[in-house]
Amino acid sequence: MGGCGARSPRRPGIPPGSLLSAFPSGKSRGDCQRARFPGGAPFYAINHFHSLCLFFFRFYDHGLSVGAAELQLHVEDSNDSTVLWRVLCNQGNQWSQATIQLGRLTQPFHLSLDKVSLGIYDGVSAIDDIRFENCTLSLPAESCEEPDFFCCRRSKACIEKLLLCDLVDDCGDHTDEVDCVPEFQCNFENGICNWEQDTEDDVDWTRKHGPTSTLNTGPMKAHTLGTAKGHYLYIESSEPQVFQNRATFLSPVLNATDAGGCTFRLYYHMFGKHIYRLAIYQRVWSNTRDSCCGRYLGIKATDG
């Protein structure tokens, strides 16, 4: 697959060999060049991408006036696109790797890489080594008798029981998402379900779709749908918030579990400088809502 426009001249740092696509600067200011994957077909005729599917490619974006580049997801029968990745300026005289979480896409789609020219011959963008990983669903299994595994009713795949009722079609036939208890699930597509905002904290969580408003922070899309149409909850760590402001989100009261225990699962995204901490506390009914009175279960502490 070749890029749109002329092949870029060789620059220092770009090794010999064939590039998958290259985008030289120097056309009219604001001109957009696009590479499409796959090159010959409008959409990938695939609707069985695994929830752990990753898309990798190497990119070279160097020059004082190299301009912006953006990777977009286009789903069949939709006029909306989802931004998956972008760079805005010079990334140095080197190849870098981009890793994109595609997740469980259930409709045919294609990807496009858009490059905006600044109209100056001082920069080049190139991409190479495109690949998908962990994108194939489990194949039909001859047997699925292990106690910690579930046999999908129609696809006959064998998946871990931990994947049951996780709001993602891991079987490929949706049989892992039947017989679930709605009160124990929430993907925020229709509000915050039976959860509630704490009235004694500093900041409320915000329900949103698409990218967050602060550049170079937050997710580009929700996890459940894998597109910008999906919803999620987030908080801004920047102004007007101050250090150690708390945003507490409260679950409904749950009955005691049986001897087998209970597993609580969620997907989270933490990106940006000085984001500080995300934590889970388990409270019992007799305690107050203050997190110090609950048992710390924890998730992640980060500062980058």
PDB file of C-alpha atoms in Angstrom:
ATOM      1  CA  MET A   1       0.000   0.000   0.000  1.00  0.00           C
ATOM      2  CA  GLY A   2       1.468   3.304  -1.007  1.00  0.00           C
ATOM      3  CA  GLY A   3       0.740   6.714   0.451  1.00  0.00           C
ATOM      4  CA  CYS A   4      -1.021   9.586  -1.248  1.00  0.00           C
ATOM      5  CA  GLY A   5       1.371  11.880  -3.095  1.00  0.00           C
ATOM      6  CA  ALA A   6       5.047  11.542  -3.918  1.00  0.00           C
ATOM      7  CA  ARG A   7       7.395   9.245  -2.066  1.00  0.00           C
ATOM      8  CA  SER A   8       9.412  11.170   0.515  1.00  0.00           C
ATOM      9  CA  PRO A   9      13.137  11.718   0.002  1.00  0.00           C
ATOM     10  CA  ARG A  10      15.374   9.682   2.304  1.00  0.00           C
ATOM     11  CA  ARG A  11      16.034  11.454   5.589  1.00  0.00           C
ATOM     12  CA  PRO A  12      18.690  10.684   8.205  1.00  0.00           C
ATOM     13  CA  GLY A  13      17.288   8.180  10.671  1.00  0.00           C
ATOM     14  CA  ILE A  14      15.015   6.437   8.155  1.00  0.00           C
ATOM     15  CA  PRO A  15      16.675   3.099   7.377  1.00  0.00           C
ATOM     16  CA  PRO A  16      16.860   1.715   3.829  1.00  0.00           C
ATOM     17  CA  GLY A  17      13.938  -0.439   2.716  1.00  0.00           C
ATOM     18  CA  SER A  18      10.354   0.030   1.663  1.00  0.00           C
ATOM     19  CA  LEU A  19       8.089   2.274   3.704  1.00  0.00           C
ATOM     20  CA  LEU A  20       4.444   1.350   3.917  1.00  0.00           C
ATOM     21  CA  SER A  21       3.433   4.947   3.445  1.00  0.00           C
ATOM     22  CA  ALA A  22       5.111   8.348   3.488  1.00  0.00           C
ATOM     23  CA  PHE A  23       3.763  11.911   3.613  1.00  0.00           C
ATOM     24  CA  PRO A  24       6.124  14.742   2.649  1.00  0.00           C
ATOM     25  CA  SER A  25       5.418  18.305   3.677  1.00  0.00           C
ATOM     26  CA  GLY A  26       5.561  21.112   1.152  1.00  0.00           C
ATOM     27  CA  LYS A  27       2.112  21.077  -0.435  1.00  0.00           C
ATOM     28  CA  SER A  28      -0.388  23.875   0.104  1.00  0.00           C
ATOM     29  CA  ARG A  29      -1.000  24.835   3.716  1.00  0.00           C
ATOM     30  CA  GLY A  30      -3.841  22.791   5.190  1.00  0.00           C
ATOM     31  CA  ASP A  31      -3.742  20.075   2.497  1.00  0.00           C
ATOM     32  CA  CYS A  32      -4.710  16.691   3.939  1.00  0.00           C
ATOM     33  CA  GLN A  33      -3.219  13.431   2.700  1.00  0.00           C
ATOM     34  CA  ARG A  34      -4.795  10.128   3.694  1.00  0.00           C
ATOM     35  CA  ALA A  35      -3.689   6.500   3.818  1.00  0.00           C
ATOM     36  CA  ARG A  36      -6.433   3.928   4.249  1.00  0.00           C
ATOM     37  CA  PHE A  37      -6.165   0.446   5.746  1.00  0.00           C
ATOM     38  CA  PRO A  38      -6.971  -1.821   3.966  1.00  0.00           C
ATOM     39  CA  GLY A  39      -5.979  -0.054   0.759  1.00  0.00           C
ATOM     40  CA  GLY A  40      -8.306  -1.802  -1.695  1.00  0.00           C
ATOM     41  CA  ALA A  41     -11.475  -2.487   0.294  1.00  0.00           C
ATOM     42  CA  PRO A  42     -13.836   0.012   1.928  1.00  0.00           C
ATOM     43  CA  PHE A  43     -14.131  -1.916   5.225  1.00  0.00           C
ATOM     44  CA  TYR A  44     -12.645  -4.888   6.996  1.00  0.00           C
ATOM     45  CA  ALA A  45     -15.387  -7.498   6.615  1.00  0.00           C
ATOM     46  CA  ILE A  46     -14.689  -8.683  10.137  1.00  0.00           C
ATOM     47  CA  ASN A  47     -17.002  -8.553  13.132  1.00  0.00           C
ATOM     48  CA  HIS A  48     -15.147 -10.880  15.457  1.00  0.00           C
ATOM     49  CA  PHE A  49     -12.294  -8.793  16.862  1.00  0.00           C
ATOM     50  CA  HIS A  50     -11.343  -9.794  20.406  1.00  0.00           C
ATOM     51  CA  SER A  51     -11.753  -7.322  23.279  1.00  0.00           C
ATOM     52  CA  LEU A  52      -7.955  -7.390  23.758  1.00  0.00           C
ATOM     53  CA  CYS A  53      -7.242  -6.481  20.110  1.00  0.00           C
ATOM     54  CA  LEU A  54      -4.268  -4.159  19.632  1.00  0.00           C
ATOM     55  CA  PHE A  55      -3.093  -2.247  16.547  1.00  0.00           C
ATOM     56  CA  PHE A  56       0.619  -1.403  16.240  1.00  0.00           C
ATOM     57  CA  PHE A  57       2.591   0.682  13.799  1.00  0.00           C
ATOM     58  CA  ARG A  58       5.886   2.559  13.696  1.00  0.00           C
ATOM     59  CA  PHE A  59       5.906   6.212  12.738  1.00  0.00           C
ATOM     60  CA  TYR A  60       8.472   8.852  11.848  1.00  0.00           C
ATOM     61  CA  ASP A  61       7.414  12.490  12.281  1.00  0.00           C
ATOM     62  CA  HIS A  62      10.356  14.847  12.032  1.00  0.00           C
ATOM     63  CA  GLY A  63      10.935  18.455  10.996  1.00  0.00           C
ATOM     64  CA  LEU A  64      10.243  21.917  12.337  1.00  0.00           C
ATOM     65  CA  SER A  65       7.120  22.213  10.159  1.00  0.00           C
ATOM     66  CA  VAL A  66       6.058  18.585  10.003  1.00  0.00           C
ATOM     67  CA  GLY A  67       2.414  19.273  10.907  1.00  0.00           C
ATOM     68  CA  ALA A  68      -0.140  17.015  12.616  1.00  0.00           C
ATOM     69  CA  ALA A  69      -1.031  13.379  11.950  1.00  0.00           C
ATOM     70  CA  GLU A  70      -4.164  11.571  13.093  1.00  0.00           C
ATOM     71  CA  LEU A  71      -5.415   7.964  13.011  1.00  0.00           C
ATOM     72  CA  GLN A  72      -9.192   7.560  12.718  1.00  0.00           C
ATOM     73  CA  LEU A  73     -11.613   4.639  13.003  1.00  0.00           C
ATOM     74  CA  HIS A  74     -14.498   4.502  10.493  1.00  0.00           C
ATOM     75  CA  VAL A  75     -17.332   2.047  11.166  1.00  0.00           C
ATOM     76  CA  GLU A  76     -19.617   0.826   8.397  1.00  0.00           C
ATOM     77  CA  ASP A  77     -23.043   2.533   8.123  1.00  0.00           C
ATOM     78  CA  SER A  78     -21.900   5.468  10.266  1.00  0.00           C
ATOM     79  CA  ASN A  79     -20.937   8.973   9.169  1.00  0.00           C
ATOM     80  CA  ASP A  80     -19.023   9.555  12.385  1.00  0.00           C
ATOM     81  CA  SER A  81     -15.354   8.749  12.878  1.00  0.00           C
ATOM     82  CA  THR A  82     -13.397   8.139  16.075  1.00  0.00           C
ATOM     83  CA  VAL A  83      -9.926   9.587  16.639  1.00  0.00           C
ATOM     84  CA  LEU A  84      -7.665   6.835  17.977  1.00  0.00           C
ATOM     85  CA  TRP A  85      -4.253   8.545  17.969  1.00  0.00           C
ATOM     86  CA  ARG A  86      -2.647  11.855  17.042  1.00  0.00           C
ATOM     87  CA  VAL A  87       0.653  13.685  17.071  1.00  0.00           C
ATOM     88  CA  LEU A  88       0.823  17.445  16.651  1.00  0.00           C
ATOM     89  CA  CYS A  89       4.463  18.325  16.113  1.00  0.00           C
ATOM     90  CA  ASN A  90       8.065  17.191  15.635  1.00  0.00           C
ATOM     91  CA  GLN A  91       8.721  13.810  17.325  1.00  0.00           C
ATOM     92  CA  GLY A  92      12.475  13.797  16.719  1.00  0.00           C
ATOM     93  CA  ASN A  93      14.747  12.170  14.155  1.00  0.00           C
ATOM     94  CA  GLN A  94      13.790   8.599  15.076  1.00  0.00           C
ATOM     95  CA  TRP A  95      11.216   5.849  14.576  1.00  0.00           C
ATOM     96  CA  SER A  96       8.642   5.498  17.375  1.00  0.00           C
ATOM     97  CA  GLN A  97       5.969   2.885  18.001  1.00  0.00           C
ATOM     98  CA  ALA A  98       2.263   3.577  18.463  1.00  0.00           C
ATOM     99  CA  THR A  99       0.034   1.069  20.276  1.00  0.00           C
ATOM    100  CA  ILE A 100      -3.733   1.457  19.869  1.00  0.00           C
ATOM    101  CA  GLN A 101      -6.383  -0.429  21.840  1.00  0.00           C
ATOM    102  CA  LEU A 102      -9.045  -1.302  19.268  1.00  0.00           C
ATOM    103  CA  GLY A 103     -11.022  -3.590  21.562  1.00  0.00           C
ATOM    104  CA  ARG A 104     -14.146  -5.552  20.647  1.00  0.00           C
ATOM    105  CA  LEU A 105     -15.390  -4.076  17.363  1.00  0.00           C
ATOM    106  CA  THR A 106     -18.592  -5.811  16.230  1.00  0.00           C
ATOM    107  CA  GLN A 107     -19.093  -4.033  12.876  1.00  0.00           C
ATOM    108  CA  PRO A 108     -16.935  -3.874   9.742  1.00  0.00           C
ATOM    109  CA  PHE A 109     -14.551  -0.935   9.822  1.00  0.00           C
ATOM    110  CA  HIS A 110     -11.486   0.658   8.290  1.00  0.00           C
ATOM    111  CA  LEU A 111      -8.719   2.888   9.603  1.00  0.00           C
ATOM    112  CA  SER A 112      -7.345   6.052   8.021  1.00  0.00           C
ATOM    113  CA  LEU A 113      -4.191   8.036   8.762  1.00  0.00           C
ATOM    114  CA  ASP A 114      -4.589  11.730   7.944  1.00  0.00           C
ATOM    115  CA  LYS A 115      -1.606  14.051   7.571  1.00  0.00           C
ATOM    116  CA  VAL A 116      -2.047  17.832   7.458  1.00  0.00           C
ATOM    117  CA  SER A 117       0.612  19.774   5.530  1.00  0.00           C
ATOM    118  CA  LEU A 118       1.913  23.139   6.729  1.00  0.00           C
ATOM    119  CA  GLY A 119       3.023  24.050   3.198  1.00  0.00           C
ATOM    120  CA  ILE A 120       6.742  24.157   4.043  1.00  0.00           C
ATOM    121  CA  TYR A 121       9.477  21.786   2.851  1.00  0.00           C
ATOM    122  CA  ASP A 122      10.825  21.122   6.318  1.00  0.00           C
ATOM    123  CA  GLY A 123       9.433  17.842   7.600  1.00  0.00           C
ATOM    124  CA  VAL A 124       8.381  14.339   6.690  1.00  0.00           C
ATOM    125  CA  SER A 125       6.021  11.760   8.177  1.00  0.00           C
ATOM    126  CA  ALA A 126       6.289   8.037   7.504  1.00  0.00           C
ATOM    127  CA  ILE A 127       4.713   4.824   8.785  1.00  0.00           C
ATOM    128  CA  ASP A 128       5.888   1.217   8.668  1.00  0.00           C
ATOM    129  CA  ASP A 129       5.447  -2.221  10.274  1.00  0.00           C
ATOM    130  CA  ILE A 130       1.660  -2.210  10.679  1.00  0.00           C
ATOM    131  CA  ARG A 131       0.216  -5.202  12.524  1.00  0.00           C
ATOM    132  CA  PHE A 132      -2.730  -6.425  14.606  1.00  0.00           C
ATOM    133  CA  GLU A 133      -2.278  -8.585  17.708  1.00  0.00           C
ATOM    134  CA  ASN A 134      -4.647 -10.563  19.979  1.00  0.00           C
ATOM    135  CA  CYS A 135      -7.555  -9.823  17.662  1.00  0.00           C
ATOM    136  CA  THR A 136      -8.889 -13.321  16.971  1.00  0.00           C
ATOM    137  CA  LEU A 137     -11.667 -14.737  19.110  1.00  0.00           C
ATOM    138  CA  SER A 138     -11.227 -18.158  20.667  1.00  0.00           C
ATOM    139  CA  LEU A 139     -11.774 -20.991  18.190  1.00  0.00           C
ATOM    140  CA  PRO A 140     -14.281 -23.812  18.834  1.00  0.00           C
ATOM    141  CA  ALA A 141     -12.926 -26.208  21.449  1.00  0.00           C
ATOM    142  CA  GLU A 142     -13.271 -29.970  21.488  1.00  0.00           C
ATOM    143  CA  SER A 143     -14.010 -29.880  25.205  1.00  0.00           C
ATOM    144  CA  CYS A 144     -14.549 -27.246  27.870  1.00  0.00           C
ATOM    145  CA  GLU A 145     -14.890 -29.126  31.130  1.00  0.00           C
ATOM    146  CA  GLU A 146     -12.537 -27.184  33.387  1.00  0.00           C
ATOM    147  CA  PRO A 147     -14.464 -25.607  36.299  1.00  0.00           C
ATOM    148  CA  ASP A 148     -13.099 -22.100  35.644  1.00  0.00           C
ATOM    149  CA  PHE A 149     -14.122 -22.054  31.956  1.00  0.00           C
ATOM    150  CA  PHE A 150     -17.396 -21.508  30.101  1.00  0.00           C
ATOM    151  CA  CYS A 151     -18.439 -23.140  26.834  1.00  0.00           C
ATOM    152  CA  CYS A 152     -20.039 -20.616  24.445  1.00  0.00           C
ATOM    153  CA  ARG A 153     -23.362 -22.068  23.333  1.00  0.00           C
ATOM    154  CA  ARG A 154     -23.197 -21.357  19.616  1.00  0.00           C
ATOM    155  CA  SER A 155     -19.572 -20.568  18.774  1.00  0.00           C
ATOM    156  CA  LYS A 156     -18.396 -23.485  20.998  1.00  0.00           C
ATOM    157  CA  ALA A 157     -15.421 -21.408  22.115  1.00  0.00           C
ATOM    158  CA  CYS A 158     -14.062 -21.992  25.606  1.00  0.00           C
ATOM    159  CA  ILE A 159     -13.526 -18.794  27.627  1.00  0.00           C
ATOM    160  CA  GLU A 160     -12.666 -18.005  31.236  1.00  0.00           C
ATOM    161  CA  LYS A 161     -15.662 -17.589  33.531  1.00  0.00           C
ATOM    162  CA  LEU A 162     -14.193 -14.276  34.647  1.00  0.00           C
ATOM    163  CA  LEU A 163     -15.271 -12.924  31.236  1.00  0.00           C
ATOM    164  CA  LEU A 164     -18.953 -13.687  31.840  1.00  0.00           C
ATOM    165  CA  CYS A 165     -21.243 -10.666  32.211  1.00  0.00           C
ATOM    166  CA  ASP A 166     -18.449  -8.147  31.614  1.00  0.00           C
ATOM    167  CA  LEU A 167     -20.490  -6.162  29.046  1.00  0.00           C
ATOM    168  CA  VAL A 168     -18.256  -7.423  26.219  1.00  0.00           C
ATOM    169  CA  ASP A 169     -19.203 -10.199  23.761  1.00  0.00           C
ATOM    170  CA  ASP A 170     -16.169 -12.420  24.301  1.00  0.00           C
ATOM    171  CA  CYS A 171     -17.835 -15.520  22.793  1.00  0.00           C
ATOM    172  CA  GLY A 172     -18.706 -13.890  19.479  1.00  0.00           C
ATOM    173  CA  ASP A 173     -22.311 -15.098  19.859  1.00  0.00           C
ATOM    174  CA  HIS A 174     -23.299 -13.028  22.949  1.00  0.00           C
ATOM    175  CA  THR A 175     -24.024 -16.141  25.036  1.00  0.00           C
ATOM    176  CA  ASP A 176     -21.532 -14.982  27.679  1.00  0.00           C
ATOM    177  CA  GLU A 177     -23.697 -11.885  28.223  1.00  0.00           C
ATOM    178  CA  VAL A 178     -27.062 -13.592  28.873  1.00  0.00           C
ATOM    179  CA  ASP A 179     -28.519 -14.472  32.290  1.00  0.00           C
ATOM    180  CA  CYS A 180     -26.708 -11.496  33.801  1.00  0.00           C
ATOM    181  CA  VAL A 181     -28.080  -9.336  36.633  1.00  0.00           C
ATOM    182  CA  PRO A 182     -28.593  -5.774  35.285  1.00  0.00           C
ATOM    183  CA  GLU A 183     -28.205  -4.264  38.766  1.00  0.00           C
ATOM    184  CA  PHE A 184     -24.640  -5.586  38.846  1.00  0.00           C
ATOM    185  CA  GLN A 185     -23.601  -3.943  35.550  1.00  0.00           C
ATOM    186  CA  CYS A 186     -23.233  -0.424  34.200  1.00  0.00           C
ATOM    187  CA  ASN A 187     -21.638   0.831  30.970  1.00  0.00           C
ATOM    188  CA  PHE A 188     -22.930   4.424  31.389  1.00  0.00           C
ATOM    189  CA  GLU A 189     -24.680   4.424  28.013  1.00  0.00           C
ATOM    190  CA  ASN A 190     -27.959   5.380  29.691  1.00  0.00           C
ATOM    191  CA  GLY A 191     -26.789   7.331  32.722  1.00  0.00           C
ATOM    192  CA  ILE A 192     -25.084   6.192  35.912  1.00  0.00           C
ATOM    193  CA  CYS A 193     -27.450   3.260  36.589  1.00  0.00           C
ATOM    194  CA  ASN A 194     -27.980   2.560  40.308  1.00  0.00           C
ATOM    195  CA  TRP A 195     -24.752   4.257  41.391  1.00  0.00           C
ATOM    196  CA  GLU A 196     -24.640   7.778  42.839  1.00  0.00           C
ATOM    197  CA  GLN A 197     -22.344  10.746  43.319  1.00  0.00           C
ATOM    198  CA  ASP A 198     -21.138  11.331  46.873  1.00  0.00           C
ATOM    199  CA  THR A 199     -22.408  14.601  48.338  1.00  0.00           C
ATOM    200  CA  GLU A 200     -19.513  14.913  50.802  1.00  0.00           C
ATOM    201  CA  ASP A 201     -16.595  14.943  48.337  1.00  0.00           C
ATOM    202  CA  ASP A 202     -15.037  17.819  46.356  1.00  0.00           C
ATOM    203  CA  VAL A 203     -15.740  16.995  42.692  1.00  0.00           C
ATOM    204  CA  ASP A 204     -18.371  15.004  40.791  1.00  0.00           C
ATOM    205  CA  TRP A 205     -17.603  12.497  38.080  1.00  0.00           C
ATOM    206  CA  THR A 206     -18.709  13.638  34.596  1.00  0.00           C
ATOM    207  CA  ARG A 207     -20.407  11.392  32.037  1.00  0.00           C
ATOM    208  CA  LYS A 208     -18.931  11.945  28.563  1.00  0.00           C
ATOM    209  CA  HIS A 209     -18.436  10.510  25.086  1.00  0.00           C
ATOM    210  CA  GLY A 210     -15.513  11.133  22.742  1.00  0.00           C
ATOM    211  CA  PRO A 211     -12.160  12.634  23.827  1.00  0.00           C
ATOM    212  CA  THR A 212     -11.763  14.768  26.928  1.00  0.00           C
ATOM    213  CA  SER A 213     -11.361  18.528  26.625  1.00  0.00           C
ATOM    214  CA  THR A 214      -7.775  18.777  27.904  1.00  0.00           C
ATOM    215  CA  LEU A 215      -5.195  18.048  25.198  1.00  0.00           C
ATOM    216  CA  ASN A 216      -2.972  14.967  25.651  1.00  0.00           C
ATOM    217  CA  THR A 217      -4.979  13.567  28.567  1.00  0.00           C
ATOM    218  CA  GLY A 218      -7.888  11.183  28.933  1.00  0.00           C
ATOM    219  CA  PRO A 219      -9.265   8.507  26.604  1.00  0.00           C
ATOM    220  CA  MET A 220     -10.259   9.075  22.973  1.00  0.00           C
ATOM    221  CA  LYS A 221     -13.232   6.703  23.254  1.00  0.00           C
ATOM    222  CA  ALA A 222     -15.212   4.532  25.652  1.00  0.00           C
ATOM    223  CA  HIS A 223     -14.217   0.921  26.265  1.00  0.00           C
ATOM    224  CA  THR A 224     -17.595  -0.814  25.793  1.00  0.00           C
ATOM    225  CA  LEU A 225     -18.472   0.337  22.256  1.00  0.00           C
ATOM    226  CA  GLY A 226     -14.923   1.103  21.139  1.00  0.00           C
ATOM    227  CA  THR A 227     -16.024   4.316  19.370  1.00  0.00           C
ATOM    228  CA  ALA A 228     -16.553   7.974  20.249  1.00  0.00           C
ATOM    229  CA  LYS A 229     -20.299   7.297  20.588  1.00  0.00           C
ATOM    230  CA  GLY A 230     -19.747   5.291  23.760  1.00  0.00           C
ATOM    231  CA  HIS A 231     -19.967   6.901  27.193  1.00  0.00           C
ATOM    232  CA  TYR A 232     -17.728   6.788  30.252  1.00  0.00           C
ATOM    233  CA  LEU A 233     -17.154   8.709  33.497  1.00  0.00           C
ATOM    234  CA  TYR A 234     -14.092  10.899  34.043  1.00  0.00           C
ATOM    235  CA  ILE A 235     -12.719  13.733  36.173  1.00  0.00           C
ATOM    236  CA  GLU A 236     -10.334  16.507  35.224  1.00  0.00           C
ATOM    237  CA  SER A 237      -7.196  16.631  37.352  1.00  0.00           C
ATOM    238  CA  SER A 238      -6.326  20.122  36.098  1.00  0.00           C
ATOM    239  CA  GLU A 239      -7.839  23.486  37.112  1.00  0.00           C
ATOM    240  CA  PRO A 240     -10.165  24.311  38.781  1.00  0.00           C
ATOM    241  CA  GLN A 241      -9.335  21.166  40.809  1.00  0.00           C
ATOM    242  CA  VAL A 242      -6.568  21.378  43.394  1.00  0.00           C
ATOM    243  CA  PHE A 243      -4.237  18.730  44.809  1.00  0.00           C
ATOM    244  CA  GLN A 244      -6.023  15.909  46.686  1.00  0.00           C
ATOM    245  CA  ASN A 245      -9.543  16.949  45.691  1.00  0.00           C
ATOM    246  CA  ARG A 246     -11.701  13.817  45.924  1.00  0.00           C
ATOM    247  CA  ALA A 247     -14.373  12.585  43.508  1.00  0.00           C
ATOM    248  CA  THR A 248     -16.255   9.673  45.080  1.00  0.00           C
ATOM    249  CA  PHE A 249     -18.676   7.429  43.225  1.00  0.00           C
ATOM    250  CA  LEU A 250     -20.877   5.158  45.364  1.00  0.00           C
ATOM    251  CA  SER A 251     -22.254   1.743  44.510  1.00  0.00           C
ATOM    252  CA  PRO A 252     -25.662   0.525  45.690  1.00  0.00           C
ATOM    253  CA  VAL A 253     -25.720  -1.556  48.858  1.00  0.00           C
ATOM    254  CA  LEU A 254     -24.981  -5.176  47.937  1.00  0.00           C
ATOM    255  CA  ASN A 255     -25.960  -8.279  49.850  1.00  0.00           C
ATOM    256  CA  ALA A 256     -23.228 -10.400  51.427  1.00  0.00           C
ATOM    257  CA  THR A 257     -21.673 -12.845  48.976  1.00  0.00           C
ATOM    258  CA  ASP A 258     -21.497 -16.603  49.324  1.00  0.00           C
ATOM    259  CA  ALA A 259     -18.385 -18.536  50.310  1.00  0.00           C
ATOM    260  CA  GLY A 260     -17.113 -18.361  46.717  1.00  0.00           C
ATOM    261  CA  GLY A 261     -16.594 -14.620  47.035  1.00  0.00           C
ATOM    262  CA  CYS A 262     -17.397 -11.757  44.680  1.00  0.00           C
ATOM    263  CA  THR A 263     -15.294 -10.200  41.925  1.00  0.00           C
ATOM    264  CA  PHE A 264     -15.588  -6.495  41.110  1.00  0.00           C
ATOM    265  CA  ARG A 265     -14.324  -5.473  37.663  1.00  0.00           C
ATOM    266  CA  LEU A 266     -13.932  -2.202  35.796  1.00  0.00           C
ATOM    267  CA  TYR A 267     -11.824  -0.711  33.017  1.00  0.00           C
ATOM    268  CA  TYR A 268      -9.911   2.458  33.789  1.00  0.00           C
ATOM    269  CA  HIS A 269      -7.773   4.954  31.881  1.00  0.00           C
ATOM    270  CA  MET A 270      -5.166   7.101  33.668  1.00  0.00           C
ATOM    271  CA  PHE A 271      -3.068   9.361  31.475  1.00  0.00           C
ATOM    272  CA  GLY A 272      -1.539  12.765  32.040  1.00  0.00           C
ATOM    273  CA  LYS A 273       0.972  14.361  34.394  1.00  0.00           C
ATOM    274  CA  HIS A 274       0.151  14.621  38.104  1.00  0.00           C
ATOM    275  CA  ILE A 275      -3.047  12.584  37.858  1.00  0.00           C
ATOM    276  CA  TYR A 276      -2.357  11.129  41.327  1.00  0.00           C
ATOM    277  CA  ARG A 277      -4.534   8.194  42.471  1.00  0.00           C
ATOM    278  CA  LEU A 278      -7.571   6.040  41.698  1.00  0.00           C
ATOM    279  CA  ALA A 279      -8.675   3.767  44.562  1.00  0.00           C
ATOM    280  CA  ILE A 280     -11.506   1.417  45.541  1.00  0.00           C
ATOM    281  CA  TYR A 281     -12.742   1.068  49.108  1.00  0.00           C
ATOM    282  CA  GLN A 282     -15.093  -1.574  50.427  1.00  0.00           C
ATOM    283  CA  ARG A 283     -17.547  -0.264  53.016  1.00  0.00           C
ATOM    284  CA  VAL A 284     -20.032  -2.121  55.163  1.00  0.00           C
ATOM    285  CA  TRP A 285     -23.524  -0.830  55.809  1.00  0.00           C
ATOM    286  CA  SER A 286     -22.831   0.196  59.405  1.00  0.00           C
ATOM    287  CA  ASN A 287     -19.949   2.492  58.416  1.00  0.00           C
ATOM    288  CA  THR A 288     -20.172   6.089  57.298  1.00  0.00           C
ATOM    289  CA  ARG A 289     -19.274   7.102  53.758  1.00  0.00           C
ATOM    290  CA  ASP A 290     -15.835   8.300  54.775  1.00  0.00           C
ATOM    291  CA  SER A 291     -13.306   6.174  52.870  1.00  0.00           C
ATOM    292  CA  CYS A 292     -11.119   5.810  55.973  1.00  0.00           C
ATOM    293  CA  CYS A 293     -13.752   3.530  57.473  1.00  0.00           C
ATOM    294  CA  GLY A 294     -13.643   1.039  54.620  1.00  0.00           C
ATOM    295  CA  ARG A 295     -11.164  -1.620  53.575  1.00  0.00           C
ATOM    296  CA  TYR A 296      -8.783  -0.410  50.864  1.00  0.00           C
ATOM    297  CA  LEU A 297      -8.881  -2.674  47.795  1.00  0.00           C
ATOM    298  CA  GLY A 298      -6.839  -0.395  45.559  1.00  0.00           C
ATOM    299  CA  ILE A 299      -6.242  -0.142  41.817  1.00  0.00           C
ATOM    300  CA  LYS A 300      -3.458   2.133  40.684  1.00  0.00           C
ATOM    301  CA  ALA A 301      -1.343   5.051  41.789  1.00  0.00           C
ATOM    302  CA  THR A 302       0.457   7.010  39.078  1.00  0.00           C
ATOM    303  CA  ASP A 303       2.054  10.343  38.377  1.00  0.00           C
ATOM    304  CA  GLY A 304       2.395  10.189  34.599  1.00  0.00           C
TER     305      GLY A 304
END
